PDB file of C-alpha atoms in Angstrom:
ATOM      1  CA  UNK P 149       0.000   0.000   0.000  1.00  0.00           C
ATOM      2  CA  UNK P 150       1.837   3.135  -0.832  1.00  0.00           C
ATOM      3  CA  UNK P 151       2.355   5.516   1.455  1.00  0.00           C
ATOM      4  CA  UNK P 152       0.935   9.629   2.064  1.00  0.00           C
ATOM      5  CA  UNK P 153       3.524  11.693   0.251  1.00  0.00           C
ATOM      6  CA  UNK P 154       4.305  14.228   3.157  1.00  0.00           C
ATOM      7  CA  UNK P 155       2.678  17.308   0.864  1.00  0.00           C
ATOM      8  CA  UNK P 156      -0.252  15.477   1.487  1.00  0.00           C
ATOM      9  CA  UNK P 157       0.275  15.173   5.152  1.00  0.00           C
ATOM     10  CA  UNK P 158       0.558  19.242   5.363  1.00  0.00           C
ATOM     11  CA  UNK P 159      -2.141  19.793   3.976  1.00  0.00           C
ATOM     12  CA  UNK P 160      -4.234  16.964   6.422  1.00  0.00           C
ATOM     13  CA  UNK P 161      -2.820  19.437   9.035  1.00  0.00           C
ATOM     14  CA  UNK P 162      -3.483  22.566   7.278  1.00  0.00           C
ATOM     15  CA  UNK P 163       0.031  23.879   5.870  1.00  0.00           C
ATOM     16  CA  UNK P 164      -0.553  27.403   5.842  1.00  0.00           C
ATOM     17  CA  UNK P 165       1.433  27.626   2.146  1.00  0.00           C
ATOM     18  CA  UNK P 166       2.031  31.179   1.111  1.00  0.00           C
ATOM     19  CA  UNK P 167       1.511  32.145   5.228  1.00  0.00           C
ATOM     20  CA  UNK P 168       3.769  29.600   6.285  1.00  0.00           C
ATOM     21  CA  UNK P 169       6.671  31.368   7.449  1.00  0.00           C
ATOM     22  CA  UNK P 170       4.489  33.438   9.754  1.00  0.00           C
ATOM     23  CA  UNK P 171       2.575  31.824  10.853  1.00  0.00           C
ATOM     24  CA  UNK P 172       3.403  31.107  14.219  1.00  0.00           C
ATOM     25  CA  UNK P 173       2.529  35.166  14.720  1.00  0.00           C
ATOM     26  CA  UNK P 174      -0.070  35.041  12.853  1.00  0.00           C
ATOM     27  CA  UNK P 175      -2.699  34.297  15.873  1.00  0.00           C
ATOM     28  CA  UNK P 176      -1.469  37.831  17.291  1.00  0.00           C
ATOM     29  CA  UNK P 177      -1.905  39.570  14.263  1.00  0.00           C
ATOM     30  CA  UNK P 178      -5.273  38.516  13.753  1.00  0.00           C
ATOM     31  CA  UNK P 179      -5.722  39.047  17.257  1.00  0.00           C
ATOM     32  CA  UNK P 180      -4.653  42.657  16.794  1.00  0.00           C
ATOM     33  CA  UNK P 181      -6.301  43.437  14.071  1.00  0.00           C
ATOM     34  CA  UNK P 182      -9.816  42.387  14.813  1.00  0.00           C
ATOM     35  CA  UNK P 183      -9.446  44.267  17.637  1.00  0.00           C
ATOM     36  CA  UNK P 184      -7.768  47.362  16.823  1.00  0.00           C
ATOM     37  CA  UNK P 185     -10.053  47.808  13.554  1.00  0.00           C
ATOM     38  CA  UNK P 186     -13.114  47.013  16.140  1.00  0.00           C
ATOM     39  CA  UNK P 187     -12.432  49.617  18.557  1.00  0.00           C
ATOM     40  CA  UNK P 188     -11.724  52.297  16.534  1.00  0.00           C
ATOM     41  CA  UNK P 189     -14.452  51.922  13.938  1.00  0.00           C
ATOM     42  CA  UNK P 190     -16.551  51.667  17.448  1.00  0.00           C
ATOM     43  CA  UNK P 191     -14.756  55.151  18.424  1.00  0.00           C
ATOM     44  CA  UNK P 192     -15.623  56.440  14.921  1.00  0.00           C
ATOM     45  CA  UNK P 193     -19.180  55.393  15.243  1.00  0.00           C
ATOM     46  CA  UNK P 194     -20.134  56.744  18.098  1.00  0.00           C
ATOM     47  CA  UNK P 195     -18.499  60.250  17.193  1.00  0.00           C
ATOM     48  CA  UNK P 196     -20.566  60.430  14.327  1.00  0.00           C
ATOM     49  CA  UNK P 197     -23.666  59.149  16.261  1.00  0.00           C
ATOM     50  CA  UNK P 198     -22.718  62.214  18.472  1.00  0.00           C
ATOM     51  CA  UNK P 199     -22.275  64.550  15.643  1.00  0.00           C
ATOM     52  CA  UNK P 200     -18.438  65.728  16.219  1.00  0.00           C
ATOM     53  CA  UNK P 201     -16.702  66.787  13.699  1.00  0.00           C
ATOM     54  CA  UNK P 202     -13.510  65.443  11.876  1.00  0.00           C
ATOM     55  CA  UNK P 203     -10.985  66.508  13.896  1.00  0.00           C
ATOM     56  CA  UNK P 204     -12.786  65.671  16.878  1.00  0.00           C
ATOM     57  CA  UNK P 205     -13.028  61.831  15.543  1.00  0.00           C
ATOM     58  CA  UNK P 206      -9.513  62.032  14.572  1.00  0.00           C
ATOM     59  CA  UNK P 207      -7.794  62.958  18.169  1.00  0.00           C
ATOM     60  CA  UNK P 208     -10.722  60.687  19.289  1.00  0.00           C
ATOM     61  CA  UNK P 209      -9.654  57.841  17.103  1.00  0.00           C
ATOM     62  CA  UNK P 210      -5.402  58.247  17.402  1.00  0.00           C
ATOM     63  CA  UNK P 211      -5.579  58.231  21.374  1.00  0.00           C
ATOM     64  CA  UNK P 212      -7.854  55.221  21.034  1.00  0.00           C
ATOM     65  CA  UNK P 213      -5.484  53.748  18.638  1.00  0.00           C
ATOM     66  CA  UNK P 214      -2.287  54.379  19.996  1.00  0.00           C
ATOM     67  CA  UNK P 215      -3.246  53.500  23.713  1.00  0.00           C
ATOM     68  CA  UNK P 216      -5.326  50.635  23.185  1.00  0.00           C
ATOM     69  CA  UNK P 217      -3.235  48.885  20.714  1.00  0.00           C
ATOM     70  CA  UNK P 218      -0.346  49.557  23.264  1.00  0.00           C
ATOM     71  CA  UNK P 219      -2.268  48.379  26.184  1.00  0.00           C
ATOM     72  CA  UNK P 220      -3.455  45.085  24.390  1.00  0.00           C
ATOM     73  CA  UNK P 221       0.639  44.685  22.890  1.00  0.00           C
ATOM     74  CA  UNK P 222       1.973  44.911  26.897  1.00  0.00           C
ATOM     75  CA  UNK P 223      -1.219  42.885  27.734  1.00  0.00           C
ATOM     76  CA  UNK P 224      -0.027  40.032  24.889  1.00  0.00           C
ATOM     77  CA  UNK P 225       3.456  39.889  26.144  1.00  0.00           C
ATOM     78  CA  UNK P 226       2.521  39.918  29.533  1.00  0.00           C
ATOM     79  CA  UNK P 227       0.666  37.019  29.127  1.00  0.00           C
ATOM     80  CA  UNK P 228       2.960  35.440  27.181  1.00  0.00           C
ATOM     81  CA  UNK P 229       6.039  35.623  29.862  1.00  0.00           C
ATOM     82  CA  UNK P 230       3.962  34.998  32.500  1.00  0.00           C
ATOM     83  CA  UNK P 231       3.248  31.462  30.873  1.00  0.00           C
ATOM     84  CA  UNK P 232       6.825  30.935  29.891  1.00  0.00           C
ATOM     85  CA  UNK P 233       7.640  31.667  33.748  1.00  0.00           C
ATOM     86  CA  UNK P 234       4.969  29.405  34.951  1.00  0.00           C
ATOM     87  CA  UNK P 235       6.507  26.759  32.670  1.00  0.00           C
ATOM     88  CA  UNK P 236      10.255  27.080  33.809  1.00  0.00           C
ATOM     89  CA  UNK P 237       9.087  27.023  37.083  1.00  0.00           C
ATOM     90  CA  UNK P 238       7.130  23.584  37.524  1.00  0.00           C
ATOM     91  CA  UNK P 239      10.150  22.366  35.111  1.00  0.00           C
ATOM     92  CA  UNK P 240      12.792  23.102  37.611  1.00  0.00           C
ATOM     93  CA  UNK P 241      10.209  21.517  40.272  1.00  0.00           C
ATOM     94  CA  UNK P 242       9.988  18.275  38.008  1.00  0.00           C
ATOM     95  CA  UNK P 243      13.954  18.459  38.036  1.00  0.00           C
ATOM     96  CA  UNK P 244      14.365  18.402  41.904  1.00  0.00           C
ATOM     97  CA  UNK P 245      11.761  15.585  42.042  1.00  0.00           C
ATOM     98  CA  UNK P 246      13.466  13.513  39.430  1.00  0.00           C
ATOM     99  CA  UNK P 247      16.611  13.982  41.448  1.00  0.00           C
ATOM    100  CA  UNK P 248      15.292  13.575  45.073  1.00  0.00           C
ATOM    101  CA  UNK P 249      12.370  10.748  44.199  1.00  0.00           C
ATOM    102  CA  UNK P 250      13.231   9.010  41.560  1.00  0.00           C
ATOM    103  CA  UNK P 251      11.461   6.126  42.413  1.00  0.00           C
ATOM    104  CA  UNK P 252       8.122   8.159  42.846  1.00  0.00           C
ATOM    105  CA  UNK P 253       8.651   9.825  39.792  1.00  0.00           C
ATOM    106  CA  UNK P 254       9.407   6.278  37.878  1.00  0.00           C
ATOM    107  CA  UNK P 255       6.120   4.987  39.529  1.00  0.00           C
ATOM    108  CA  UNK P 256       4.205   8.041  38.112  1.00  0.00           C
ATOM    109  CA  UNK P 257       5.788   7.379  34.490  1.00  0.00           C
ATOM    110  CA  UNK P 258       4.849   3.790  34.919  1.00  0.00           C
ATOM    111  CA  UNK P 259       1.428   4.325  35.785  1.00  0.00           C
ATOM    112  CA  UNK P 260       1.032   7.223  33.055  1.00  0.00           C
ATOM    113  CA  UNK P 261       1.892   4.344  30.125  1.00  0.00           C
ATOM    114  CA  UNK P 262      -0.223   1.928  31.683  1.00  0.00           C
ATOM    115  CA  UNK P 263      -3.068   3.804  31.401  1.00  0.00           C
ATOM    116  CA  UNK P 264      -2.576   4.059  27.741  1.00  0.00           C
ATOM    117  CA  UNK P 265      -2.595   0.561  27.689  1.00  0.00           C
ATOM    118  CA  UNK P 266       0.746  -0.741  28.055  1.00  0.00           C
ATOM    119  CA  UNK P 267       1.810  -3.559  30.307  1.00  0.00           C
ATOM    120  CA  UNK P 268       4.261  -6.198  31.132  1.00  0.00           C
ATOM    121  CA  UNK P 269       8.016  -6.342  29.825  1.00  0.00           C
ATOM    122  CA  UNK P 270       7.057  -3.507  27.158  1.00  0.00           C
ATOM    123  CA  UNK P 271       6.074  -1.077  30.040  1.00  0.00           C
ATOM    124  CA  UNK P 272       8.479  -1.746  31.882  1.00  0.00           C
ATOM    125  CA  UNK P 273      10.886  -1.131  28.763  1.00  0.00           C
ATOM    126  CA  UNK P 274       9.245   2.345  27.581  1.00  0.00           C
ATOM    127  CA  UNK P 275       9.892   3.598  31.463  1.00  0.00           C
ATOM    128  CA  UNK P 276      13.602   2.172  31.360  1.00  0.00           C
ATOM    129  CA  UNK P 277      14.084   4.325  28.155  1.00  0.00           C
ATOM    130  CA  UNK P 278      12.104   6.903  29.638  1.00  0.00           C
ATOM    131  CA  UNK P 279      13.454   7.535  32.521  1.00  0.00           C
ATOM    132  CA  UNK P 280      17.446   6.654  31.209  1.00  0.00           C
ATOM    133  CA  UNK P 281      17.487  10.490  30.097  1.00  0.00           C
ATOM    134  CA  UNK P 282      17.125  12.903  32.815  1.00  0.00           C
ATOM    135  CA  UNK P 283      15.364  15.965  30.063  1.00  0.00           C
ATOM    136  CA  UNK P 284      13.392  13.252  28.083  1.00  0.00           C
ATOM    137  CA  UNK P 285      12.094  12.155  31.875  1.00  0.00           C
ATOM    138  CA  UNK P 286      11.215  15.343  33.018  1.00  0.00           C
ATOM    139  CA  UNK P 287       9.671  16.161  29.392  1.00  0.00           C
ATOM    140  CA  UNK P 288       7.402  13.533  29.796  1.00  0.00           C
ATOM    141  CA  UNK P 289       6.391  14.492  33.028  1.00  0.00           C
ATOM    142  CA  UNK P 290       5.669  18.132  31.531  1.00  0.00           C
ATOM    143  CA  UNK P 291       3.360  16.960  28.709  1.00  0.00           C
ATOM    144  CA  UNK P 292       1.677  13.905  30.394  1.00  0.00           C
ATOM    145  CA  UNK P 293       1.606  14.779  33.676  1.00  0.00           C
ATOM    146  CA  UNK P 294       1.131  18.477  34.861  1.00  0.00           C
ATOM    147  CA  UNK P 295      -0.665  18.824  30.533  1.00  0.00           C
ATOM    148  CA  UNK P 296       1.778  21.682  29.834  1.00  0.00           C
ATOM    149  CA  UNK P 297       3.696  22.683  26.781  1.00  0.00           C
ATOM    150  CA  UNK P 298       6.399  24.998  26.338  1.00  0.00           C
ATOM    151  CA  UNK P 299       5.953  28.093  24.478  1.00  0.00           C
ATOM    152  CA  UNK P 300       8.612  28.546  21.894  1.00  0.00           C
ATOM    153  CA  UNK P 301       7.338  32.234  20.672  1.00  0.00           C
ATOM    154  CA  UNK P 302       8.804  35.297  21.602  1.00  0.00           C
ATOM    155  CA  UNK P 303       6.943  37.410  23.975  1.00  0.00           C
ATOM    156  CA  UNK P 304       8.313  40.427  23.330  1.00  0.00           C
ATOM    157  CA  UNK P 305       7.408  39.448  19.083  1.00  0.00           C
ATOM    158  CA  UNK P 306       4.187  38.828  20.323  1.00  0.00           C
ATOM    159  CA  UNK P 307       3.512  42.003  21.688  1.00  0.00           C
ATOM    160  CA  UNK P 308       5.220  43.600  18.792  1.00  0.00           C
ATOM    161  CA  UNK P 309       3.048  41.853  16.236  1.00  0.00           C
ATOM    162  CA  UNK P 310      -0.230  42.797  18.206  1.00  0.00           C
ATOM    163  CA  UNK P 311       0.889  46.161  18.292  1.00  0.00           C
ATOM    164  CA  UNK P 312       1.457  46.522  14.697  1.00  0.00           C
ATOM    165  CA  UNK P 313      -1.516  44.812  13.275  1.00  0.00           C
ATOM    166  CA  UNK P 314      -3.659  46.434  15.910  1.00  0.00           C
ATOM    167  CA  UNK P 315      -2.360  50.066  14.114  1.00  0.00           C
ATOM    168  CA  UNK P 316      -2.199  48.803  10.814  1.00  0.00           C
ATOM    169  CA  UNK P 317      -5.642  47.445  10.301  1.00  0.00           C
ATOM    170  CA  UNK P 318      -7.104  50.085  12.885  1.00  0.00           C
ATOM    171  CA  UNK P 319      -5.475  52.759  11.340  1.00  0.00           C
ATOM    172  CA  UNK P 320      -8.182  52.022   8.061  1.00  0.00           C
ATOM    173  CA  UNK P 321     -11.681  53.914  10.342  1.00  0.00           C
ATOM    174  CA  UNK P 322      -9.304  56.674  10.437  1.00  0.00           C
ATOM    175  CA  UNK P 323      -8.015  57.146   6.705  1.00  0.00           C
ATOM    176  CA  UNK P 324     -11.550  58.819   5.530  1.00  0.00           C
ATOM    177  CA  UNK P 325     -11.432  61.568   8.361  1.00  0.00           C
ATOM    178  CA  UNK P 326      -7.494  62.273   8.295  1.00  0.00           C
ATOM    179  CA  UNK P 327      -8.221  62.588   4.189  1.00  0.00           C
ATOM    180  CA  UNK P 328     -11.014  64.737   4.444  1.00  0.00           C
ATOM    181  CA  UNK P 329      -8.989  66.868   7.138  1.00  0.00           C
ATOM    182  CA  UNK P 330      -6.276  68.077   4.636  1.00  0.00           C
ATOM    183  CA  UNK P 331      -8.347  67.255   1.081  1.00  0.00           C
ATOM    184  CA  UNK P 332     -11.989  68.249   2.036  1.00  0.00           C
ATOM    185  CA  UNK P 333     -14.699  65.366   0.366  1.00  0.00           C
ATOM    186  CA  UNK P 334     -17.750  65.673  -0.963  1.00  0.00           C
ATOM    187  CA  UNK P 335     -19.407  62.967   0.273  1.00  0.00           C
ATOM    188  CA  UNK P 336     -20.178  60.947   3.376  1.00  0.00           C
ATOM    189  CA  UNK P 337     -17.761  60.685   5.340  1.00  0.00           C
ATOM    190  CA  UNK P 338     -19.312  57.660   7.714  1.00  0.00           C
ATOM    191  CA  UNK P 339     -20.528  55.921   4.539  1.00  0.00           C
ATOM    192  CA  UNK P 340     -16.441  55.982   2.584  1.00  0.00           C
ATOM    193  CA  UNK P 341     -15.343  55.041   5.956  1.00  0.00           C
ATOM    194  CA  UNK P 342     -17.474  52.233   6.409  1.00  0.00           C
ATOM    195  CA  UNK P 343     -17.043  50.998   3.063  1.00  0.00           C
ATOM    196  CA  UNK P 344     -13.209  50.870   4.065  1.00  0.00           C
ATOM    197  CA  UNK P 345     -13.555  49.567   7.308  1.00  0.00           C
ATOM    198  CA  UNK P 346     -15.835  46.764   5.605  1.00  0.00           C
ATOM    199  CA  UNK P 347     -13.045  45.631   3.645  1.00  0.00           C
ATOM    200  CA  UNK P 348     -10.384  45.637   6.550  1.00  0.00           C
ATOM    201  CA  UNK P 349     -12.573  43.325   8.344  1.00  0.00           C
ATOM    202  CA  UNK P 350     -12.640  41.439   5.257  1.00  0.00           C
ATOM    203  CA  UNK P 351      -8.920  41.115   5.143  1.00  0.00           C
ATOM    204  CA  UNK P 352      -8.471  39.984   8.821  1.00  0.00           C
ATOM    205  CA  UNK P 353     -11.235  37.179   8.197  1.00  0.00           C
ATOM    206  CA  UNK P 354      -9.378  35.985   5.197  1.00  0.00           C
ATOM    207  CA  UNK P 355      -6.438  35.673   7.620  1.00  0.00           C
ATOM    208  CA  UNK P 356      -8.514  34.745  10.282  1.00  0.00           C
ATOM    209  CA  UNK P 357      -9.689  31.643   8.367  1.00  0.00           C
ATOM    210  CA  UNK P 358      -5.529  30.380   8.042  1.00  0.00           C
ATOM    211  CA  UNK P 359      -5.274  30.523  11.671  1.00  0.00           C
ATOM    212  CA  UNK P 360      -8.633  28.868  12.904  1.00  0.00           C
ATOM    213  CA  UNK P 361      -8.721  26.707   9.576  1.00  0.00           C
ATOM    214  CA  UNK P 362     -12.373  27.321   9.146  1.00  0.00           C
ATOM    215  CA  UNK P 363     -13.945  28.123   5.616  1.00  0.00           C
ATOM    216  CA  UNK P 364     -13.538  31.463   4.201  1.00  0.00           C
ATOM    217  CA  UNK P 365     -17.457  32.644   3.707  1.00  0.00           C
ATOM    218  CA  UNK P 366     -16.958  31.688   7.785  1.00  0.00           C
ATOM    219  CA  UNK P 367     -14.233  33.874   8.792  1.00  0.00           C
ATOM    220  CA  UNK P 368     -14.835  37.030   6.896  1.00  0.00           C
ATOM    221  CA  UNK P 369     -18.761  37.014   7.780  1.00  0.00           C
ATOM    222  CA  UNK P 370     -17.597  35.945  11.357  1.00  0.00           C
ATOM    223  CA  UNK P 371     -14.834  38.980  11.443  1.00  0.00           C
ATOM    224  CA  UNK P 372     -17.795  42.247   9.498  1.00  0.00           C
ATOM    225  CA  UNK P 373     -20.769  40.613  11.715  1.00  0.00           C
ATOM    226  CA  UNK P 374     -18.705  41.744  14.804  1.00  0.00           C
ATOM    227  CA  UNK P 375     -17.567  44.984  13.202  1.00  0.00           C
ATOM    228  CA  UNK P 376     -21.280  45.791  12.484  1.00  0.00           C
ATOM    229  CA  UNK P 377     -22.801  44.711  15.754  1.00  0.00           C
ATOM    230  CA  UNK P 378     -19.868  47.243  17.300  1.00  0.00           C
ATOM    231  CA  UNK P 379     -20.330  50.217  15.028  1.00  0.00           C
ATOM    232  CA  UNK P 380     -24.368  49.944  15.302  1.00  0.00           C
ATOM    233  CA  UNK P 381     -24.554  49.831  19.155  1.00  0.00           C
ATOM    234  CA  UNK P 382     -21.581  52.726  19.519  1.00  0.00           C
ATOM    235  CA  UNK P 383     -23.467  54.865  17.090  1.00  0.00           C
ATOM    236  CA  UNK P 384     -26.757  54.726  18.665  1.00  0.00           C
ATOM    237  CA  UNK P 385     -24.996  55.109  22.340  1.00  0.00           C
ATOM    238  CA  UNK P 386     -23.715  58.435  20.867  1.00  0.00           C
ATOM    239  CA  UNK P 387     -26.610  59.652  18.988  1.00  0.00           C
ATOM    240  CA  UNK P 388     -28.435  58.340  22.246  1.00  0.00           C
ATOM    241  CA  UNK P 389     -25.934  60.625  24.527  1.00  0.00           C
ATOM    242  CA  UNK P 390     -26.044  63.604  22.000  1.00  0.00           C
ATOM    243  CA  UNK P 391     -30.138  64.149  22.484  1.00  0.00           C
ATOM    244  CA  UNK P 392     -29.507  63.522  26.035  1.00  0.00           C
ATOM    245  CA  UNK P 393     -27.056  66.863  26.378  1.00  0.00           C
ATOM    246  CA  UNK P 394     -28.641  68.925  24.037  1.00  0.00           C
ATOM    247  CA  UNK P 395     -32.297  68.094  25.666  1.00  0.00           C
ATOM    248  CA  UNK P 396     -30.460  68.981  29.299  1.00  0.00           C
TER     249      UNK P 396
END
């Protein structure tokens, strides 16, 4: 019976192709992106549901940007080290017992494998080879017992990469107002900036769809639904809030 070529192996798993070289950043981008576009088109939305003028959306929409996305970038990397800490330090615990109870540790081992079925001479075998290599021992006991895996991403790339998409693609709310600020438009203004916004989204569900593997349709009406639901609920809060001033 011939064997899977291992092309067809990549793509069972969902080789990322063209993406494939980033892809192990590419969770934080989307991440970032969803979320910067989100808030500020919320930001936008509501300023225009308030009826404030362009430059008033803009300085609204840049100290959103620039503090959020930084906010969520120390939040990411925060996260991320705290988990790489965690990590090192139940490794270095597995170390010292390894060290100091071996024979506890062996037993442990032994009864991991046996509940996956194995028994007799070739349990006893996969713990001698097991626990004949102090790292592959306490590797084991990582993964199998404490269900932890290391992290091998950067967390200060992390951070970097949410704070990049979440200006990039939250930068596009923005484009129609800063435009109109120096190169007046005759048009509307909430409408072209919509329109733009609509396509962002579309962007980040196209890459949304490489990192969740889901179909395409999925991710992009996944990534405008949540735009829209956003946009509709901060306009009508600041419409809502306008009346409420100007009645008082």
């Amino acid at each position: 019976m011939a064997q899977p070529h291992s092309h067809d192996e990549d793509a069972l798993h969902g080789s990322k192709g063209l993406f494939q070289k980033y892809e192990a950043y590419l969770g934080e981008f989307v991440y970032g992106g969803i979320d910067g576009c989100v808030t500020t088109f919320a930001v936008v939305a509501g300023a225009v549901g308030a009826g404030l003028d362009s430059a008033i959306i803009i300085v609204l929409g840049f100290a959103n940007l620039l503090a959020d996305g930084f906010a969520m970038s120390v939040g990411a990397f925060l996260s991320a080290r705290s988990e790489k800490d965690n990590y090192n330090k139940h490794k270095m615990v597995e170390y010292w017992e390894v060290d100091n109870l071996p024979e506890v540790e062996k037993e442990e081992i032994r009864d991991i494998y046996r509940a996956k079925g194995f028994e007799g001479d070739l349990l006893e075998q996969v713990v001698e080879v097991i626990t004949s290599d102090k790292d592959r021992w306490v590797d084991v006991m990582m993964k199998e017992e404490l269900q932890m895996m290391e992290e091998t991403k950067s967390p200060l790339k992390m951070g970097a990469v949410t704070y990049f998409s979440f200006i990039l693609i939250g930068l596009i709310p923005l484009l129609t107002y800063v435009w109109d600020y120096f190169n007046p438009i005759d048009g509307n203004l909430f409408f072209i900036a919509s329109s733009l916004t609509a396509i962002g989204f579309i962007i980040v569900g196209i890459f949304k769809t490489y990192v969740t593997e889901t179909k395409l349709w999925k991710g992009v009406l996944e990534t405008l639904a949540l735009g829209a639901i956003a946009a509709l609920v901060s306009y009508y809060v600041g419409d809502f809030l306008e009346h409420l001033v100007m009645s008082s």
